[in-house]
PDB file of C-alpha atoms in Angstrom:
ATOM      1  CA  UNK A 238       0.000   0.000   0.000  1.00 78.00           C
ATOM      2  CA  UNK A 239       1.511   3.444  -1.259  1.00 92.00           C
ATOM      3  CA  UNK A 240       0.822   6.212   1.189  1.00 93.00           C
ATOM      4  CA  UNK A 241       2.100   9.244   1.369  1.00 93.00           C
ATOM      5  CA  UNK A 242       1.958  12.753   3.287  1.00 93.00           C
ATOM      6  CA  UNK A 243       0.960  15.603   0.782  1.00 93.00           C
ATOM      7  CA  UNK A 244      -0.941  19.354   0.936  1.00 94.00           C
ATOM      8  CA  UNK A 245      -4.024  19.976  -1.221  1.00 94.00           C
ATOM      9  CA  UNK A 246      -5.139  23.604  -2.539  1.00 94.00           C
ATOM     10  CA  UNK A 247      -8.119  25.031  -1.583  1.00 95.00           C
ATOM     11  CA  UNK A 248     -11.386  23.188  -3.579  1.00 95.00           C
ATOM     12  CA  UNK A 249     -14.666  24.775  -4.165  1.00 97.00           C
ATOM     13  CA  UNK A 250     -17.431  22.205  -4.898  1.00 97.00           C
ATOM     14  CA  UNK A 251     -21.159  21.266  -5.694  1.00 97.00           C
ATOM     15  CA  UNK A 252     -23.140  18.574  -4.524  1.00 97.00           C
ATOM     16  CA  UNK A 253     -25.410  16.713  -2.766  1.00 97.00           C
ATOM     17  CA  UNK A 254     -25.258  15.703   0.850  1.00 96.00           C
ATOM     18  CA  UNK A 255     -26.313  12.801   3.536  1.00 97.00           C
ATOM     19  CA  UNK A 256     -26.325  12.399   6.826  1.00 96.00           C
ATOM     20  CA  UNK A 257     -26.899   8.854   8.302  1.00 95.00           C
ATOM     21  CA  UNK A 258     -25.612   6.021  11.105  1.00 94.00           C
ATOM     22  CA  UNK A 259     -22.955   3.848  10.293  1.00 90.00           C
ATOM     23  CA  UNK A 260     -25.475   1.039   9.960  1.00 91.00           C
ATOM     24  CA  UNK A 261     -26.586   3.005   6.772  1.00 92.00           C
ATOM     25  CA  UNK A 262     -23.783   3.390   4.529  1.00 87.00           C
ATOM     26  CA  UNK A 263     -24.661   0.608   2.164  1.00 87.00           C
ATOM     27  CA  UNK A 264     -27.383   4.113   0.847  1.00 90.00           C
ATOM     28  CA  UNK A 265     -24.299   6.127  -0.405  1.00 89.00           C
ATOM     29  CA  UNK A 266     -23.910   4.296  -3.742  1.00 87.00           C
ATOM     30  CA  UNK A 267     -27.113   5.672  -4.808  1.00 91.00           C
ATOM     31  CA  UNK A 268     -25.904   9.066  -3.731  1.00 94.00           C
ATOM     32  CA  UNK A 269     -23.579   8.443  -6.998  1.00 92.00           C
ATOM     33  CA  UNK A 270     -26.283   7.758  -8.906  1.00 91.00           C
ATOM     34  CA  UNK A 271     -28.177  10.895  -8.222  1.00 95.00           C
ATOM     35  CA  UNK A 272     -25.372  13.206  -8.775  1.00 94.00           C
ATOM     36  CA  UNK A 273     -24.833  11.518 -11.962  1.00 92.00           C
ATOM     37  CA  UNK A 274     -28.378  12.349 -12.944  1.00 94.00           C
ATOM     38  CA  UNK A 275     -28.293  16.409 -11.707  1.00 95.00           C
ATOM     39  CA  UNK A 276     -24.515  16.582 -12.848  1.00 93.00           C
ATOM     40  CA  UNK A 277     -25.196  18.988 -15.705  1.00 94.00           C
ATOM     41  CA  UNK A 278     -27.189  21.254 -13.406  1.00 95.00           C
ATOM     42  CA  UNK A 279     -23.974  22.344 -11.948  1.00 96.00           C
ATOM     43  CA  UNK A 280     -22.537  25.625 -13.293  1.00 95.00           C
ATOM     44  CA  UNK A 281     -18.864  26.375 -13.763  1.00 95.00           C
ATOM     45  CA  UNK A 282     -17.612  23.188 -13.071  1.00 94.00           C
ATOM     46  CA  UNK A 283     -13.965  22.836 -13.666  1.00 93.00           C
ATOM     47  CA  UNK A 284     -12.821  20.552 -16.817  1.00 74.00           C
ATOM     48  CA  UNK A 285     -12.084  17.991 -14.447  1.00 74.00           C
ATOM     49  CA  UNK A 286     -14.626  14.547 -14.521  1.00 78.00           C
ATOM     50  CA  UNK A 287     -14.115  13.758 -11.150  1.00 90.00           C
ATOM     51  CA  UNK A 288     -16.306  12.999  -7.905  1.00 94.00           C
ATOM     52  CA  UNK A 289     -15.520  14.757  -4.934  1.00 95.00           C
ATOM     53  CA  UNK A 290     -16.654  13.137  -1.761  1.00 96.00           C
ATOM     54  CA  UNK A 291     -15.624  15.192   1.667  1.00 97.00           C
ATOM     55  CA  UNK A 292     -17.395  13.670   4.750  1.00 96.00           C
ATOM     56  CA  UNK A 293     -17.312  14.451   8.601  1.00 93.00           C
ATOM     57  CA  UNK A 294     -17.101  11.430  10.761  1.00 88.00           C
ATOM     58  CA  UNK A 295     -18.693  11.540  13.961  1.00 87.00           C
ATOM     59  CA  UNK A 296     -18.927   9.240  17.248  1.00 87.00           C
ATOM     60  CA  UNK A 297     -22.295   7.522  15.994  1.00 90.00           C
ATOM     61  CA  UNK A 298     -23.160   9.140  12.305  1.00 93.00           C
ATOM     62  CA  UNK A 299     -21.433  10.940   9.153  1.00 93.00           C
ATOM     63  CA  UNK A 300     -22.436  13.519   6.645  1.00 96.00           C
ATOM     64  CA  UNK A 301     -21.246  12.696   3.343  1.00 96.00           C
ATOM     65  CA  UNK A 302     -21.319  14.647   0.399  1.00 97.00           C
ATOM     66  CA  UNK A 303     -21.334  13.887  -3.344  1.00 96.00           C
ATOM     67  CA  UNK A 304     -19.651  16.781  -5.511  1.00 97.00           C
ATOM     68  CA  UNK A 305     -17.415  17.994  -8.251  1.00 96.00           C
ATOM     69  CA  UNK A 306     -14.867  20.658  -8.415  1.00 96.00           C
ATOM     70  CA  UNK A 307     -15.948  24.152  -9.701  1.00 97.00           C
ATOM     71  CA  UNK A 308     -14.736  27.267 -10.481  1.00 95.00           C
ATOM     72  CA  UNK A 309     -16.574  29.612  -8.077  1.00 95.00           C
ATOM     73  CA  UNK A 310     -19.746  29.249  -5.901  1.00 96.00           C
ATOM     74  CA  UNK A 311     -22.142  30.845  -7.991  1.00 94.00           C
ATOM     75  CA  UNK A 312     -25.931  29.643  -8.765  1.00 95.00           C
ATOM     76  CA  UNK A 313     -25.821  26.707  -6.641  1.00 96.00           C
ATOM     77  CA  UNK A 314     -28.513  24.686  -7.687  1.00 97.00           C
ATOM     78  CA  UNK A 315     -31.767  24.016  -6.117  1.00 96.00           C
ATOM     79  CA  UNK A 316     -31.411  20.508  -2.952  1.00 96.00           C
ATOM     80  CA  UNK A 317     -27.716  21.099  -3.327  1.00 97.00           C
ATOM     81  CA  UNK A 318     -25.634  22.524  -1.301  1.00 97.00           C
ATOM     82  CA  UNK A 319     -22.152  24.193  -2.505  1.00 97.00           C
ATOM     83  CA  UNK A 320     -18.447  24.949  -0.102  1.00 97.00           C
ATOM     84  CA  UNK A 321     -14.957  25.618  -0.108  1.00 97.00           C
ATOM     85  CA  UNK A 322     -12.414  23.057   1.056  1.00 97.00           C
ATOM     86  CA  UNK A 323      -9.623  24.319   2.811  1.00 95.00           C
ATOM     87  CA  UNK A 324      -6.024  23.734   2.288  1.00 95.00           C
ATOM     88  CA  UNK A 325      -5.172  21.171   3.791  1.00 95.00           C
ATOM     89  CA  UNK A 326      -2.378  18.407   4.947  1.00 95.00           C
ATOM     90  CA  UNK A 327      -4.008  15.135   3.811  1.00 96.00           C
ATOM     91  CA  UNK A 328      -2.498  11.758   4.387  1.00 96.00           C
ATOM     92  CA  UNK A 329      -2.964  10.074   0.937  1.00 96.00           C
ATOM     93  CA  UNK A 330      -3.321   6.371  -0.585  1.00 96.00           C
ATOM     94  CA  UNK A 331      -5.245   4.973  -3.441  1.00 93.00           C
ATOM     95  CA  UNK A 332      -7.890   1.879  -2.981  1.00 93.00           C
ATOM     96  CA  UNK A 333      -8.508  -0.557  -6.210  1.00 89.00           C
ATOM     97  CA  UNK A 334     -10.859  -3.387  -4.639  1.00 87.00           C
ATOM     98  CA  UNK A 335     -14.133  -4.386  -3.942  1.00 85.00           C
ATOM     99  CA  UNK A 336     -16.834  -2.079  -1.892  1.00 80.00           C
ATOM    100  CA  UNK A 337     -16.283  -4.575   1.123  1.00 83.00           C
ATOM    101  CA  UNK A 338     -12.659  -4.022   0.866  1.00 89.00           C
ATOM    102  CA  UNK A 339     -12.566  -0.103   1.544  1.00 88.00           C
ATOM    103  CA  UNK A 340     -13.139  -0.482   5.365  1.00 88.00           C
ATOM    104  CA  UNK A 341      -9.690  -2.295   5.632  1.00 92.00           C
ATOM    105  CA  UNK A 342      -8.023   0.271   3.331  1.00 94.00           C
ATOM    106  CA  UNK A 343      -9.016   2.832   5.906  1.00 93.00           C
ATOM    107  CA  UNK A 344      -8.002   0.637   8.855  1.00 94.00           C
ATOM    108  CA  UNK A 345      -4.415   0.002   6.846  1.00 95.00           C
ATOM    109  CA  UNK A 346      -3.619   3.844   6.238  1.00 95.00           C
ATOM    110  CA  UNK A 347      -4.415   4.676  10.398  1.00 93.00           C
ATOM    111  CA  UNK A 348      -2.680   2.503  11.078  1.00 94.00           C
ATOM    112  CA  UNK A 349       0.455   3.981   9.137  1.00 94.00           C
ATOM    113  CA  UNK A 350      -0.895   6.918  10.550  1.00 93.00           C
ATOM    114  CA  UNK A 351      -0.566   6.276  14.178  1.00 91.00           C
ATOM    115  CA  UNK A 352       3.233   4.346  13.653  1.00 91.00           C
ATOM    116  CA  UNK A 353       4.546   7.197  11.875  1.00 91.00           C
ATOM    117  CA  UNK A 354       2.957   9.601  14.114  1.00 91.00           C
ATOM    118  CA  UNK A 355       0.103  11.569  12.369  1.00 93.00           C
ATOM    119  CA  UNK A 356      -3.082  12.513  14.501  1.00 93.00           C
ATOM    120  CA  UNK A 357      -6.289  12.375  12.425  1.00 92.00           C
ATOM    121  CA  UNK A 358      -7.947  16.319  11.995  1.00 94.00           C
ATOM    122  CA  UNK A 359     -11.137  15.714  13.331  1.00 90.00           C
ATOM    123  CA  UNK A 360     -12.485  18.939  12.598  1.00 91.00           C
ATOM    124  CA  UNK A 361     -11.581  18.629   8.792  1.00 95.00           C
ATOM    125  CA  UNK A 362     -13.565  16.997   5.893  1.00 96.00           C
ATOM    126  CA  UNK A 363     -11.887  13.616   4.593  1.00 96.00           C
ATOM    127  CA  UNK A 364     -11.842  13.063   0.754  1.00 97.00           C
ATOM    128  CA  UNK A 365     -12.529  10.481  -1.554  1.00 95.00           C
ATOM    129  CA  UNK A 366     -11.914  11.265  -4.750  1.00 94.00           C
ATOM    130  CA  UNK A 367     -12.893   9.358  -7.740  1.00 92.00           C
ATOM    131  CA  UNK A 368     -11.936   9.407 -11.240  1.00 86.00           C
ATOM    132  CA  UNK A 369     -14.512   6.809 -12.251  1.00 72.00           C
ATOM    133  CA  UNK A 370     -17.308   6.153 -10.138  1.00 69.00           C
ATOM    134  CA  UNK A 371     -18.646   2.925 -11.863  1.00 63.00           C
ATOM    135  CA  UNK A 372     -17.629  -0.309 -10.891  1.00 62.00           C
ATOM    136  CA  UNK A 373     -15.289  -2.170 -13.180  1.00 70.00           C
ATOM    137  CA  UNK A 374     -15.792  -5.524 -14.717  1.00 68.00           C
ATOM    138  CA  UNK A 375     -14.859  -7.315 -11.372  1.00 73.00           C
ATOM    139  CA  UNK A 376     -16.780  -5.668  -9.177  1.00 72.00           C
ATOM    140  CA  UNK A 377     -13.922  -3.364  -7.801  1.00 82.00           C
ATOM    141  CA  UNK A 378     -14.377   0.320  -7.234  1.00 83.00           C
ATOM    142  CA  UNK A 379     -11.077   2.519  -7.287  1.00 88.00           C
ATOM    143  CA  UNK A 380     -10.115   5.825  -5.276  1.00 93.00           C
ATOM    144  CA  UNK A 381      -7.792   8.237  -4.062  1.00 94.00           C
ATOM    145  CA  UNK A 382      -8.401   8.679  -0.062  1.00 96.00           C
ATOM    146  CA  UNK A 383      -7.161  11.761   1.854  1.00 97.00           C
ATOM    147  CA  UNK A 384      -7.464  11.801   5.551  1.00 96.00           C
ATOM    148  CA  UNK A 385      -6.647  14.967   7.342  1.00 96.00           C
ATOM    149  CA  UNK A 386      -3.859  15.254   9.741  1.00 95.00           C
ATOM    150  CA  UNK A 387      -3.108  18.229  12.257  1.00 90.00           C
ATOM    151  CA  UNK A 388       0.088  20.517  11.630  1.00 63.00           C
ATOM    152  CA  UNK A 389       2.394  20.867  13.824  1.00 52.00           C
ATOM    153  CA  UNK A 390       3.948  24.749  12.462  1.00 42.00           C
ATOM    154  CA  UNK A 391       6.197  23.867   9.331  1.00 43.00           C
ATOM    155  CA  UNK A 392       7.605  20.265  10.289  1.00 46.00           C
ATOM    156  CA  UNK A 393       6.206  18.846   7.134  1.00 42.00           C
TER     157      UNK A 393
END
């Protein structure tokens, strides 16, 4: 597993959002599927065909949001909601496998987090990005994962 330590720009994006238990996450797929449908609602989206999908974990629940990148926050369209992403410090690894699969991935890169001694940012929106957003022929899924870590001044 490649992971590595690496500071994203400042993202505006449009999307649609959920907020559920942990017992509900098998609903998020569908969240795809409607943000596929409303995509070309979106105005000045960047050239870039990607998903966006920040999400704030809590204790018991998680708000997840399904967007792409645009190019300012302008005419956000009606059910969805639109927000800038901070710059950031991001600890950063890719995951090729099947949907079952992507709960390890996340246990494998906190773990790397906690031996090499990066603390989790709360308070910050993880990312998943994705390029493609359709299964391939064998089921898997594939995406970049960014998990926000604290700073500590300019140590990085």
């Amino acid at each position: 597993m490649d992971i590595q330590v690496l500071e994203k720009e400042e993202m505006k994006v449009v999307g649609i959002s959920w907020s559920g238990t942990y017992s509900q996450l098998n609903t998020i797929p569908e969240l795809f599927n409607v943000m596929k449908e409303r995509i070309d609602e979106v105005p000045n989206q960047t050239n870039t065909s990607i998903f966006i999908a920040p999400f704030h974990s809590r204790e018991t629940e998680l708000t997840y949001y399904v967007t792409t990148p645009v190019e300012k926050l302008e005419n956000v369209p009606e059910g969805m909601v639109g927000f800038t992403i901070p710059r950031k410090n991001y600890v950063c690894t890719s995951h090729k496998g099947s949907l079952e699969e992507v709960e390890n991935t996340y246990k494998q890169t906190l773990v790397w987090m906690q031996e090499y001694g990066y603390d989790l940012d709360n308070n910050a929106l993880s990312l998943e990005v994705f390029k493609q957003i359709d299964l391939d022929n064998d089921g898997n899924i594939q995406f970049e994962l960014y998990l926000p870590v604290k700073t500590y001044g300019s140590d990085y």
